[in-house]
Amino acid sequence: MKLHPEFWDPAFFLPHLSIRTKSKGIQPFALWDHQKILAASVMQAYADKKWLVHIKPRQEGSSTFFTGIAYQHAAFRTGCHVAIIGHKKKTAKSLAEIANRFYKSTPESIRPNRRGRTLKTLEFPEIDSKLDVASVQDDEPLRGETVQVALGTELSSWNENGGDEVWASILNAVPENGGFFIAESTPKH
């Protein structure tokens, strides 16, 4: 499949997907100004081959934004295992629902075939890629795994939920060369 040259730019890709808004239901993902800045930061992190850390205020849409980045890698990058790790099981479920909405709203002309219909895993067998969503409260998420892209949400709350072991697993799961890790969190007082 031939992809647009700007395909990997989140500012280009994400508006092709849909989100659930607070007041208008399901709508196209129109990036807010701060999400456009995040898109530029992602592109810079790709260019520099660096990981990305984002300290955020509550309810700014960055978890949705970064879930879109994770989905993009799983759905369109051959041989890519992606993991999203939330600080609570409820958060992980919400992020899985967002990823599934992204899949359903991907334009049919580029939407990859999916295997299975579980909420927490999107698997794309034709390109040998998948996206798994878990919580730090799950039994040993990422232990013994190799993932090319990982998103850790609300890292400031991981410690109270047993996240030290998950953090160690992520550091071992994401390769330094060719891996990409996004950490985002709302600061604790």
Short mmCIF file of N, CA, C and O in Angstrom, two decimals, residues 101-171:
data_model
loop_
_atom_site.label_atom_id
_atom_site.label_comp_id
_atom_site.label_asym_id
_atom_site.label_seq_id
_atom_site.Cartn_x
_atom_site.Cartn_y
_atom_site.Cartn_z
N ARG A 101 -11.81 2.54 18.51
CA ARG A 101 -12.51 3.58 17.76
C ARG A 101 -11.63 4.09 16.61
O ARG A 101 -12.12 4.33 15.50
N PHE A 102 -10.35 4.24 16.88
CA PHE A 102 -9.44 4.66 15.81
C PHE A 102 -9.44 3.65 14.67
O PHE A 102 -9.49 4.02 13.51
N TYR A 103 -9.40 2.36 15.03
CA TYR A 103 -9.43 1.34 13.98
C TYR A 103 -10.72 1.45 13.16
O TYR A 103 -10.68 1.48 11.92
N LYS A 104 -11.85 1.52 13.83
CA LYS A 104 -13.13 1.56 13.14
C LYS A 104 -13.27 2.81 12.27
O LYS A 104 -13.96 2.77 11.25
N SER A 105 -12.64 3.90 12.66
CA SER A 105 -12.77 5.15 11.90
C SER A 105 -11.67 5.36 10.87
O SER A 105 -11.70 6.33 10.12
N THR A 106 -10.71 4.43 10.80
CA THR A 106 -9.68 4.53 9.77
C THR A 106 -10.35 4.43 8.41
O THR A 106 -11.18 3.55 8.19
N PRO A 107 -9.99 5.32 7.48
CA PRO A 107 -10.60 5.24 6.14
C PRO A 107 -10.46 3.83 5.55
O PRO A 107 -9.39 3.21 5.65
N GLU A 108 -11.54 3.33 4.97
CA GLU A 108 -11.55 1.98 4.44
C GLU A 108 -10.43 1.74 3.44
O GLU A 108 -9.91 0.63 3.33
N SER A 109 -10.05 2.76 2.70
CA SER A 109 -9.02 2.60 1.66
C SER A 109 -7.66 2.21 2.24
O SER A 109 -6.84 1.63 1.54
N ILE A 110 -7.45 2.50 3.53
CA ILE A 110 -6.15 2.14 4.14
C ILE A 110 -6.31 1.26 5.38
O ILE A 110 -5.30 0.81 5.94
N ARG A 111 -7.53 1.01 5.84
CA ARG A 111 -7.75 0.23 7.07
C ARG A 111 -7.21 -1.20 6.88
O ARG A 111 -7.61 -1.91 5.99
N PRO A 112 -6.29 -1.62 7.76
CA PRO A 112 -5.75 -2.98 7.64
C PRO A 112 -6.76 -4.02 8.14
O PRO A 112 -7.66 -3.71 8.92
N ASN A 113 -6.60 -5.25 7.67
CA ASN A 113 -7.43 -6.34 8.18
C ASN A 113 -7.00 -6.67 9.60
O ASN A 113 -5.82 -6.65 9.91
N ARG A 114 -7.98 -6.98 10.41
CA ARG A 114 -7.74 -7.25 11.83
C ARG A 114 -8.15 -8.69 12.14
O ARG A 114 -9.13 -9.19 11.60
N ARG A 115 -7.39 -9.32 13.02
CA ARG A 115 -7.75 -10.67 13.49
C ARG A 115 -8.33 -10.55 14.89
O ARG A 115 -7.81 -9.84 15.73
N GLY A 116 -9.42 -11.30 15.14
CA GLY A 116 -10.02 -11.31 16.46
C GLY A 116 -10.77 -10.03 16.77
O GLY A 116 -10.72 -9.06 16.04
N ARG A 117 -11.47 -10.07 17.86
CA ARG A 117 -12.25 -8.90 18.26
C ARG A 117 -12.15 -8.65 19.77
O ARG A 117 -13.10 -8.21 20.39
N THR A 118 -11.02 -8.93 20.37
CA THR A 118 -10.88 -8.64 21.80
C THR A 118 -10.65 -7.15 21.99
O THR A 118 -10.04 -6.49 21.15
N LEU A 119 -11.14 -6.61 23.09
CA LEU A 119 -11.04 -5.18 23.33
C LEU A 119 -9.60 -4.73 23.51
O LEU A 119 -9.19 -3.71 22.97
N LYS A 120 -8.80 -5.49 24.25
CA LYS A 120 -7.47 -5.02 24.62
C LYS A 120 -6.35 -5.40 23.66
O LYS A 120 -5.19 -5.12 23.92
N THR A 121 -6.68 -6.04 22.54
CA THR A 121 -5.66 -6.37 21.54
C THR A 121 -6.19 -6.09 20.15
O THR A 121 -7.29 -6.52 19.80
N LEU A 122 -5.43 -5.33 19.39
CA LEU A 122 -5.68 -5.14 17.96
C LEU A 122 -4.55 -5.87 17.25
O LEU A 122 -3.39 -5.52 17.42
N GLU A 123 -4.89 -6.88 16.46
CA GLU A 123 -3.87 -7.68 15.79
C GLU A 123 -4.05 -7.58 14.29
O GLU A 123 -5.17 -7.74 13.78
N PHE A 124 -2.95 -7.32 13.58
CA PHE A 124 -2.96 -7.13 12.14
C PHE A 124 -2.06 -8.18 11.49
O PHE A 124 -0.86 -7.94 11.28
N PRO A 125 -2.61 -9.35 11.18
CA PRO A 125 -1.79 -10.48 10.74
C PRO A 125 -1.07 -10.28 9.41
O PRO A 125 0.01 -10.83 9.22
N GLU A 126 -1.64 -9.51 8.51
CA GLU A 126 -1.01 -9.33 7.19
C GLU A 126 0.32 -8.60 7.28
O GLU A 126 1.16 -8.73 6.40
N ILE A 127 0.51 -7.81 8.35
CA ILE A 127 1.80 -7.13 8.53
C ILE A 127 2.50 -7.59 9.81
O ILE A 127 3.51 -7.01 10.21
N ASP A 128 1.96 -8.63 10.44
CA ASP A 128 2.56 -9.23 11.65
C ASP A 128 2.79 -8.18 12.74
O ASP A 128 3.86 -8.09 13.33
N SER A 129 1.76 -7.39 12.99
CA SER A 129 1.84 -6.34 14.01
C SER A 129 0.64 -6.43 14.94
O SER A 129 -0.39 -6.99 14.59
N LYS A 130 0.81 -5.85 16.14
CA LYS A 130 -0.32 -5.82 17.07
C LYS A 130 -0.13 -4.73 18.10
O LYS A 130 0.97 -4.23 18.33
N LEU A 131 -1.26 -4.37 18.71
CA LEU A 131 -1.29 -3.40 19.80
C LEU A 131 -1.96 -4.08 20.99
O LEU A 131 -3.07 -4.59 20.86
N ASP A 132 -1.27 -4.10 22.12
CA ASP A 132 -1.81 -4.65 23.36
C ASP A 132 -1.98 -3.51 24.36
O ASP A 132 -1.11 -2.64 24.47
N VAL A 133 -3.08 -3.54 25.09
CA VAL A 133 -3.33 -2.56 26.14
C VAL A 133 -3.42 -3.31 27.47
O VAL A 133 -4.11 -4.32 27.58
N ALA A 134 -2.70 -2.81 28.47
CA ALA A 134 -2.67 -3.45 29.78
C ALA A 134 -2.61 -2.37 30.87
O ALA A 134 -2.54 -1.18 30.58
N SER A 135 -2.60 -2.82 32.09
CA SER A 135 -2.51 -1.94 33.25
C SER A 135 -1.33 -2.38 34.10
O SER A 135 -0.97 -3.56 34.10
N VAL A 136 -0.76 -1.45 34.86
CA VAL A 136 0.29 -1.85 35.80
C VAL A 136 -0.26 -2.81 36.85
O VAL A 136 0.50 -3.53 37.48
N GLN A 137 -1.58 -2.85 37.01
CA GLN A 137 -2.22 -3.75 37.96
C GLN A 137 -2.38 -5.16 37.40
O GLN A 137 -2.71 -6.08 38.14
N ASP A 138 -2.17 -5.35 36.10
CA ASP A 138 -2.27 -6.69 35.50
C ASP A 138 -1.08 -7.54 35.94
O ASP A 138 -0.08 -7.03 36.45
N ASP A 139 -1.20 -8.82 35.72
CA ASP A 139 -0.15 -9.76 36.12
C ASP A 139 1.04 -9.66 35.16
O ASP A 139 0.96 -10.15 34.03
N GLU A 140 2.10 -9.01 35.59
CA GLU A 140 3.37 -8.90 34.86
C GLU A 140 3.25 -8.44 33.41
O GLU A 140 3.73 -9.10 32.49
N PRO A 141 2.62 -7.26 33.16
CA PRO A 141 2.55 -6.79 31.78
C PRO A 141 3.95 -6.51 31.23
O PRO A 141 4.82 -5.98 31.92
N LEU A 142 4.19 -6.93 30.01
CA LEU A 142 5.45 -6.74 29.26
C LEU A 142 6.61 -7.59 29.76
O LEU A 142 7.68 -7.54 29.16
N ARG A 143 6.45 -8.36 30.80
CA ARG A 143 7.55 -9.20 31.27
C ARG A 143 7.91 -10.22 30.19
O ARG A 143 7.07 -10.96 29.72
N GLY A 144 9.15 -10.21 29.76
CA GLY A 144 9.63 -11.14 28.74
C GLY A 144 9.24 -10.77 27.32
O GLY A 144 9.48 -11.53 26.40
N GLU A 145 8.63 -9.61 27.13
CA GLU A 145 8.17 -9.17 25.81
C GLU A 145 9.22 -8.28 25.15
O GLU A 145 10.07 -7.70 25.82
N THR A 146 9.13 -8.15 23.84
CA THR A 146 9.85 -7.13 23.10
C THR A 146 8.80 -6.32 22.35
O THR A 146 7.97 -6.88 21.65
N VAL A 147 8.81 -5.03 22.55
CA VAL A 147 7.88 -4.14 21.85
C VAL A 147 8.69 -3.03 21.20
O VAL A 147 9.69 -2.58 21.74
N GLN A 148 8.24 -2.62 20.03
CA GLN A 148 8.94 -1.55 19.33
C GLN A 148 8.46 -0.18 19.80
O GLN A 148 9.22 0.78 19.78
N VAL A 149 7.20 -0.10 20.21
CA VAL A 149 6.63 1.17 20.66
C VAL A 149 5.85 0.90 21.95
O VAL A 149 5.06 -0.04 22.02
N ALA A 150 6.06 1.75 22.96
CA ALA A 150 5.31 1.64 24.21
C ALA A 150 4.84 3.02 24.64
O ALA A 150 5.56 4.01 24.48
N LEU A 151 3.64 3.06 25.18
CA LEU A 151 3.07 4.26 25.76
C LEU A 151 2.75 3.96 27.21
O LEU A 151 1.98 3.04 27.50
N GLY A 152 3.35 4.70 28.13
CA GLY A 152 3.04 4.59 29.55
C GLY A 152 2.27 5.82 29.99
O GLY A 152 2.78 6.92 29.85
N THR A 153 1.05 5.63 30.48
CA THR A 153 0.23 6.78 30.88
C THR A 153 0.19 6.91 32.39
O THR A 153 0.21 5.92 33.12
N GLU A 154 0.13 8.15 32.84
CA GLU A 154 0.05 8.50 34.26
C GLU A 154 1.15 7.83 35.09
O GLU A 154 0.88 7.20 36.12
N LEU A 155 2.39 8.00 34.65
CA LEU A 155 3.52 7.40 35.35
C LEU A 155 3.63 7.84 36.80
O LEU A 155 4.11 7.08 37.64
N SER A 156 3.18 9.05 37.13
CA SER A 156 3.28 9.52 38.51
C SER A 156 2.41 8.68 39.46
O SER A 156 2.61 8.72 40.67
N SER A 157 1.47 7.92 38.92
CA SER A 157 0.61 7.06 39.74
C SER A 157 1.02 5.59 39.70
O SER A 157 0.39 4.76 40.35
N TRP A 158 2.05 5.26 38.97
CA TRP A 158 2.44 3.85 38.84
C TRP A 158 2.91 3.27 40.16
O TRP A 158 2.61 2.14 40.48
N ASN A 159 3.67 4.03 40.93
CA ASN A 159 4.27 3.52 42.16
C ASN A 159 3.20 2.99 43.11
O ASN A 159 3.37 1.93 43.71
N GLU A 160 2.11 3.72 43.25
CA GLU A 160 1.05 3.29 44.17
C GLU A 160 0.28 2.09 43.64
O GLU A 160 -0.50 1.48 44.37
N ASN A 161 0.49 1.73 42.38
CA ASN A 161 -0.21 0.59 41.78
C ASN A 161 0.73 -0.56 41.44
O ASN A 161 0.40 -1.42 40.63
N GLY A 162 1.95 -0.55 42.00
CA GLY A 162 2.89 -1.64 41.73
C GLY A 162 3.66 -1.48 40.44
O GLY A 162 4.09 -2.47 39.84
N GLY A 163 3.84 -0.26 40.00
CA GLY A 163 4.43 -0.02 38.69
C GLY A 163 5.94 -0.12 38.60
O GLY A 163 6.48 -0.07 37.49
N ASP A 164 6.65 -0.26 39.72
CA ASP A 164 8.11 -0.35 39.65
C ASP A 164 8.56 -1.52 38.78
O ASP A 164 9.47 -1.39 37.96
N GLU A 165 7.91 -2.67 38.94
CA GLU A 165 8.28 -3.84 38.15
C GLU A 165 7.91 -3.65 36.68
O GLU A 165 8.64 -4.09 35.79
N VAL A 166 6.80 -2.97 36.42
CA VAL A 166 6.38 -2.71 35.04
C VAL A 166 7.38 -1.76 34.38
O VAL A 166 7.74 -1.94 33.21
N TRP A 167 7.83 -0.75 35.12
CA TRP A 167 8.82 0.18 34.58
C TRP A 167 10.08 -0.59 34.17
O TRP A 167 10.62 -0.37 33.09
N ALA A 168 10.54 -1.48 35.02
CA ALA A 168 11.71 -2.29 34.69
C ALA A 168 11.44 -3.15 33.46
O ALA A 168 12.31 -3.30 32.58
N SER A 169 10.24 -3.69 33.35
CA SER A 169 9.88 -4.49 32.18
C SER A 169 9.89 -3.65 30.90
O SER A 169 10.35 -4.11 29.86
N ILE A 170 9.37 -2.42 30.98
CA ILE A 170 9.38 -1.54 29.80
C ILE A 170 10.80 -1.23 29.36
O ILE A 170 11.13 -1.29 28.18
N LEU A 171 11.65 -0.91 30.33
CA LEU A 171 13.05 -0.61 29.99
C LEU A 171 13.72 -1.78 29.29
O LEU A 171 14.57 -1.59 28.42
#
